[in-house]
């Protein structure tokens, strides 16, 4: 899917559409850490600014005070050329942007991850990204259905903060659905992260149990697996 197709799928308001390439050299020159520069140089294929949402373009009030700033919202399309975790690419680009960002990342297998960030306003008034919220990896009609939920007409427009939080809610709900199969409308990002990490722990334990040949070592692992499964069930009940 190219940037024009993605813009059409989102159905952005005409006044917000940009569809301009962000050149990698411009990002590279803003970064100081070697690892981040390597990501831009080797892992990113193409970056496109799809849309800019702000008060002048769509008449959504901003939220600016001493602790947070929701002044503008950027939709960025990030196409990867290597196997790299989408959140690394997103955080690297977001660290160069002064505004909140929604990232649509396409990996080398033509699968997609949609991400937002949790930001902290520093003393100089610049937004520093702390961590990410994400949809989980999706493709095909699942991706199309998710983007339709993120269309401007589907989100609350009381102000940009509420607008961005609504996007987070959609992404977290999609992430939980992909992890558990449960249909939820709203879920805390911290809880969805815990569930994802717990499922990874359980998968790792199952692998160890399968490889272990000695019964005296396998039994403690099986007991631990039972305990971890119970904890996962407790987390899911919190949804």
Tab-separated table of C-alpha atoms in Angstrom:
chain	number	residue	atom	x	y	z
A	1	UNK	CA	0.000	0.000	0.000
A	2	UNK	CA	1.475	3.338	-1.010
A	3	UNK	CA	0.964	6.617	0.825
A	4	UNK	CA	-1.837	7.815	-1.463
A	5	UNK	CA	-3.806	4.591	-0.906
A	6	UNK	CA	-3.303	4.921	2.841
A	7	UNK	CA	-4.516	8.516	2.806
A	8	UNK	CA	-7.628	7.427	0.916
A	9	UNK	CA	-8.223	4.642	3.434
A	10	UNK	CA	-7.960	7.066	6.358
A	11	UNK	CA	-10.241	9.582	4.620
A	12	UNK	CA	-8.354	12.512	6.123
A	13	UNK	CA	-10.071	15.902	5.813
A	14	UNK	CA	-8.744	17.612	2.666
A	15	UNK	CA	-7.174	20.513	4.570
A	16	UNK	CA	-5.039	18.118	6.632
A	17	UNK	CA	-3.503	16.096	3.770
A	18	UNK	CA	0.226	16.608	3.171
A	19	UNK	CA	1.642	13.423	1.544
A	20	UNK	CA	5.254	14.579	1.519
A	21	UNK	CA	8.416	12.536	1.889
A	22	UNK	CA	10.516	13.140	4.988
A	23	UNK	CA	14.098	12.741	3.803
A	24	UNK	CA	16.265	10.441	5.878
A	25	UNK	CA	19.188	12.855	5.830
A	26	UNK	CA	17.049	15.447	7.638
A	27	UNK	CA	16.255	12.951	10.405
A	28	UNK	CA	19.840	11.711	10.546
A	29	UNK	CA	21.218	15.200	11.132
A	30	UNK	CA	18.907	15.733	14.123
A	31	UNK	CA	20.008	12.560	15.908
A	32	UNK	CA	23.026	12.267	18.184
A	33	UNK	CA	22.955	8.615	19.282
A	34	UNK	CA	24.833	6.205	17.019
A	35	UNK	CA	22.142	3.516	17.320
A	36	UNK	CA	19.395	5.920	16.225
A	37	UNK	CA	21.452	7.105	13.266
A	38	UNK	CA	22.024	3.497	12.238
A	39	UNK	CA	18.276	2.848	12.328
A	40	UNK	CA	17.645	5.786	9.998
A	41	UNK	CA	20.526	4.867	7.701
A	42	UNK	CA	20.030	1.115	7.402
A	43	UNK	CA	16.577	0.074	8.664
A	44	UNK	CA	14.246	2.716	7.241
A	45	UNK	CA	13.264	2.660	3.588
A	46	UNK	CA	10.837	5.567	3.251
A	47	UNK	CA	9.088	8.010	5.589
A	48	UNK	CA	6.026	9.977	4.490
A	49	UNK	CA	4.140	12.702	6.331
A	50	UNK	CA	0.541	11.836	5.497
A	51	UNK	CA	-1.474	14.396	7.435
A	52	UNK	CA	-1.237	17.226	9.958
A	53	UNK	CA	-4.105	17.851	12.358
A	54	UNK	CA	-4.242	21.118	14.273
A	55	UNK	CA	-6.687	23.829	15.250
A	56	UNK	CA	-6.266	25.873	12.085
A	57	UNK	CA	-6.838	22.911	9.775
A	58	UNK	CA	-9.774	21.137	11.442
A	59	UNK	CA	-10.874	23.478	14.233
A	60	UNK	CA	-10.023	21.111	17.111
A	61	UNK	CA	-8.945	22.987	20.270
A	62	UNK	CA	-5.379	22.464	21.467
A	63	UNK	CA	-4.365	21.598	25.040
A	64	UNK	CA	-1.240	23.358	26.309
A	65	UNK	CA	-0.149	23.868	29.900
A	66	UNK	CA	2.924	23.388	32.113
A	67	UNK	CA	2.858	19.580	32.023
A	68	UNK	CA	1.548	18.632	28.576
A	69	UNK	CA	1.168	19.961	25.064
A	70	UNK	CA	-1.313	18.740	22.454
A	71	UNK	CA	-0.815	21.380	19.784
A	72	UNK	CA	-0.513	19.345	16.612
A	73	UNK	CA	-0.893	15.724	15.543
A	74	UNK	CA	1.189	14.152	12.774
A	75	UNK	CA	0.342	10.968	10.874
A	76	UNK	CA	3.549	9.368	9.582
A	77	UNK	CA	3.909	6.369	7.239
A	78	UNK	CA	7.119	4.431	7.930
A	79	UNK	CA	8.269	1.756	5.480
A	80	UNK	CA	11.043	-0.569	6.672
A	81	UNK	CA	13.804	-2.218	4.660
A	82	UNK	CA	15.059	-4.606	7.370
A	83	UNK	CA	13.634	-6.745	10.166
A	84	UNK	CA	13.461	-4.292	13.067
A	85	UNK	CA	10.867	-3.919	15.804
A	86	UNK	CA	8.372	-1.224	14.713
A	87	UNK	CA	8.573	0.628	18.031
A	88	UNK	CA	12.305	1.272	17.538
A	89	UNK	CA	11.670	2.918	14.178
A	90	UNK	CA	8.726	4.893	15.553
A	91	UNK	CA	10.566	6.162	18.644
A	92	UNK	CA	13.585	7.181	16.583
A	93	UNK	CA	11.478	9.318	14.248
A	94	UNK	CA	9.277	10.645	17.060
A	95	UNK	CA	12.344	11.879	18.935
A	96	UNK	CA	12.955	14.378	16.116
A	97	UNK	CA	9.378	15.678	16.000
A	98	UNK	CA	8.046	18.422	18.314
A	99	UNK	CA	4.463	17.124	18.208
A	100	UNK	CA	2.426	14.018	18.999
A	101	UNK	CA	2.619	11.403	16.306
A	102	UNK	CA	0.665	8.446	14.940
A	103	UNK	CA	2.927	6.036	13.082
A	104	UNK	CA	1.842	3.449	10.550
A	105	UNK	CA	4.756	1.053	10.104
A	106	UNK	CA	4.949	-1.394	7.189
A	107	UNK	CA	7.509	-4.164	7.642
A	108	UNK	CA	9.368	-6.232	5.037
A	109	UNK	CA	6.576	-8.836	5.067
A	110	UNK	CA	3.921	-6.235	4.185
A	111	UNK	CA	2.452	-6.424	7.670
A	112	UNK	CA	1.478	-3.314	9.594
A	113	UNK	CA	1.720	-1.919	13.101
A	114	UNK	CA	0.028	1.324	14.138
A	115	UNK	CA	1.685	3.161	17.020
A	116	UNK	CA	1.255	6.204	19.222
A	117	UNK	CA	3.527	7.529	21.946
A	118	UNK	CA	3.458	8.513	25.577
A	119	UNK	CA	5.255	11.836	25.880
A	120	UNK	CA	6.734	14.017	28.589
A	121	UNK	CA	7.135	17.773	28.253
A	122	UNK	CA	10.680	18.844	29.149
A	123	UNK	CA	11.749	22.189	30.625
A	124	UNK	CA	12.414	23.682	27.209
A	125	UNK	CA	8.893	22.841	26.075
A	126	UNK	CA	9.900	19.966	23.779
A	127	UNK	CA	7.960	16.691	23.836
A	128	UNK	CA	10.135	13.689	24.677
A	129	UNK	CA	8.698	10.289	23.802
A	130	UNK	CA	8.871	7.849	26.737
A	131	UNK	CA	7.273	4.673	25.382
A	132	UNK	CA	4.757	3.498	22.813
A	133	UNK	CA	1.240	2.123	22.442
A	134	UNK	CA	0.672	-0.219	19.530
A	135	UNK	CA	-1.948	-2.211	17.697
A	136	UNK	CA	0.023	-5.420	17.345
A	137	UNK	CA	1.087	-6.708	13.920
A	138	UNK	CA	-1.807	-6.960	11.455
A	139	UNK	CA	-2.410	-7.342	7.731
A	140	UNK	CA	-5.090	-7.537	5.070
A	141	UNK	CA	-8.658	-6.829	6.099
A	142	UNK	CA	-7.704	-6.631	9.787
A	143	UNK	CA	-5.535	-3.623	8.942
A	144	UNK	CA	-8.291	-2.039	6.844
A	145	UNK	CA	-10.824	-2.477	9.659
A	146	UNK	CA	-8.455	-0.881	12.164
A	147	UNK	CA	-7.768	2.159	9.984
A	148	UNK	CA	-11.505	2.670	9.473
A	149	UNK	CA	-11.850	2.951	13.255
A	150	UNK	CA	-9.169	5.668	13.227
A	151	UNK	CA	-10.877	7.863	10.659
A	152	UNK	CA	-11.488	11.445	11.690
A	153	UNK	CA	-15.260	10.959	11.604
A	154	UNK	CA	-15.007	8.092	14.129
A	155	UNK	CA	-13.057	9.981	16.812
A	156	UNK	CA	-14.124	12.550	19.442
A	157	UNK	CA	-13.127	16.102	18.530
A	158	UNK	CA	-13.541	17.918	21.847
A	159	UNK	CA	-9.811	18.683	21.834
A	160	UNK	CA	-6.570	17.174	20.504
A	161	UNK	CA	-5.744	15.444	23.795
A	162	UNK	CA	-9.037	13.533	23.857
A	163	UNK	CA	-8.646	12.834	20.128
A	164	UNK	CA	-5.186	11.288	20.673
A	165	UNK	CA	-6.324	9.312	23.716
A	166	UNK	CA	-9.176	7.877	21.651
A	167	UNK	CA	-6.636	6.626	19.110
A	168	UNK	CA	-4.684	5.002	21.969
A	169	UNK	CA	-7.859	3.260	23.141
A	170	UNK	CA	-8.498	1.809	19.684
A	171	UNK	CA	-4.913	0.538	19.389
A	172	UNK	CA	-4.860	-1.030	22.854
A	173	UNK	CA	-8.210	-2.734	22.252
A	174	UNK	CA	-6.909	-4.160	18.974
A	175	UNK	CA	-3.760	-5.371	20.707
A	176	UNK	CA	-5.775	-7.182	23.384
A	177	UNK	CA	-8.021	-8.728	20.741
A	178	UNK	CA	-4.977	-10.111	18.902
A	179	UNK	CA	-3.522	-11.487	22.161
A	180	UNK	CA	-6.624	-12.956	23.777
A	181	UNK	CA	-9.381	-13.010	21.171
A	182	UNK	CA	-11.534	-10.873	23.479
A	183	UNK	CA	-13.574	-7.947	22.182
A	184	UNK	CA	-12.962	-4.908	24.390
A	185	UNK	CA	-13.721	-1.243	23.794
A	186	UNK	CA	-11.107	0.304	26.054
A	187	UNK	CA	-8.085	-1.074	27.893
A	188	UNK	CA	-5.176	0.403	29.791
A	189	UNK	CA	-1.863	0.310	27.882
A	190	UNK	CA	0.004	-0.958	30.954
A	191	UNK	CA	-2.378	-3.906	31.284
A	192	UNK	CA	-2.141	-4.804	27.595
A	193	UNK	CA	1.668	-4.710	27.865
A	194	UNK	CA	1.588	-7.017	30.897
A	195	UNK	CA	-0.635	-9.497	29.051
A	196	UNK	CA	1.654	-9.460	26.017
A	197	UNK	CA	4.763	-9.991	28.158
A	198	UNK	CA	3.076	-12.781	30.115
A	199	UNK	CA	2.138	-14.616	26.924
A	200	UNK	CA	5.769	-14.379	25.805
A	201	UNK	CA	6.922	-15.772	29.173
A	202	UNK	CA	4.532	-18.698	28.843
A	203	UNK	CA	5.670	-19.398	25.285
A	204	UNK	CA	9.300	-19.411	26.438
A	205	UNK	CA	8.523	-21.799	29.297
A	206	UNK	CA	6.706	-24.175	26.962
A	207	UNK	CA	9.786	-24.230	24.752
A	208	UNK	CA	12.033	-25.082	27.698
A	209	UNK	CA	9.687	-27.871	28.830
A	210	UNK	CA	9.652	-29.361	25.346
A	211	UNK	CA	13.455	-29.408	25.166
A	212	UNK	CA	14.079	-30.682	28.707
A	213	UNK	CA	14.695	-34.451	28.790
A	214	UNK	CA	15.265	-34.976	32.514
A	215	UNK	CA	12.050	-35.438	34.478
A	216	UNK	CA	13.461	-33.965	37.704
A	217	UNK	CA	14.107	-30.708	35.831
A	218	UNK	CA	10.938	-30.790	33.757
A	219	UNK	CA	8.532	-31.039	36.726
A	220	UNK	CA	9.546	-27.671	38.311
A	221	UNK	CA	9.187	-26.030	34.897
A	222	UNK	CA	5.695	-27.495	34.500
A	223	UNK	CA	4.749	-26.220	37.951
A	224	UNK	CA	6.036	-22.774	37.029
A	225	UNK	CA	4.051	-22.899	33.778
A	226	UNK	CA	0.873	-23.636	35.722
A	227	UNK	CA	1.568	-20.647	37.968
A	228	UNK	CA	2.240	-18.360	34.990
A	229	UNK	CA	-0.981	-19.487	33.296
A	230	UNK	CA	-2.945	-18.605	36.430
A	231	UNK	CA	-1.367	-15.148	36.480
A	232	UNK	CA	-2.303	-14.639	32.814
A	233	UNK	CA	-5.897	-15.571	33.642
A	234	UNK	CA	-5.878	-13.001	36.458
A	235	UNK	CA	-4.666	-10.301	34.075
A	236	UNK	CA	-7.331	-11.160	31.509
A	237	UNK	CA	-10.045	-10.975	34.178
A	238	UNK	CA	-9.027	-7.344	34.759
A	239	UNK	CA	-10.147	-6.430	31.233
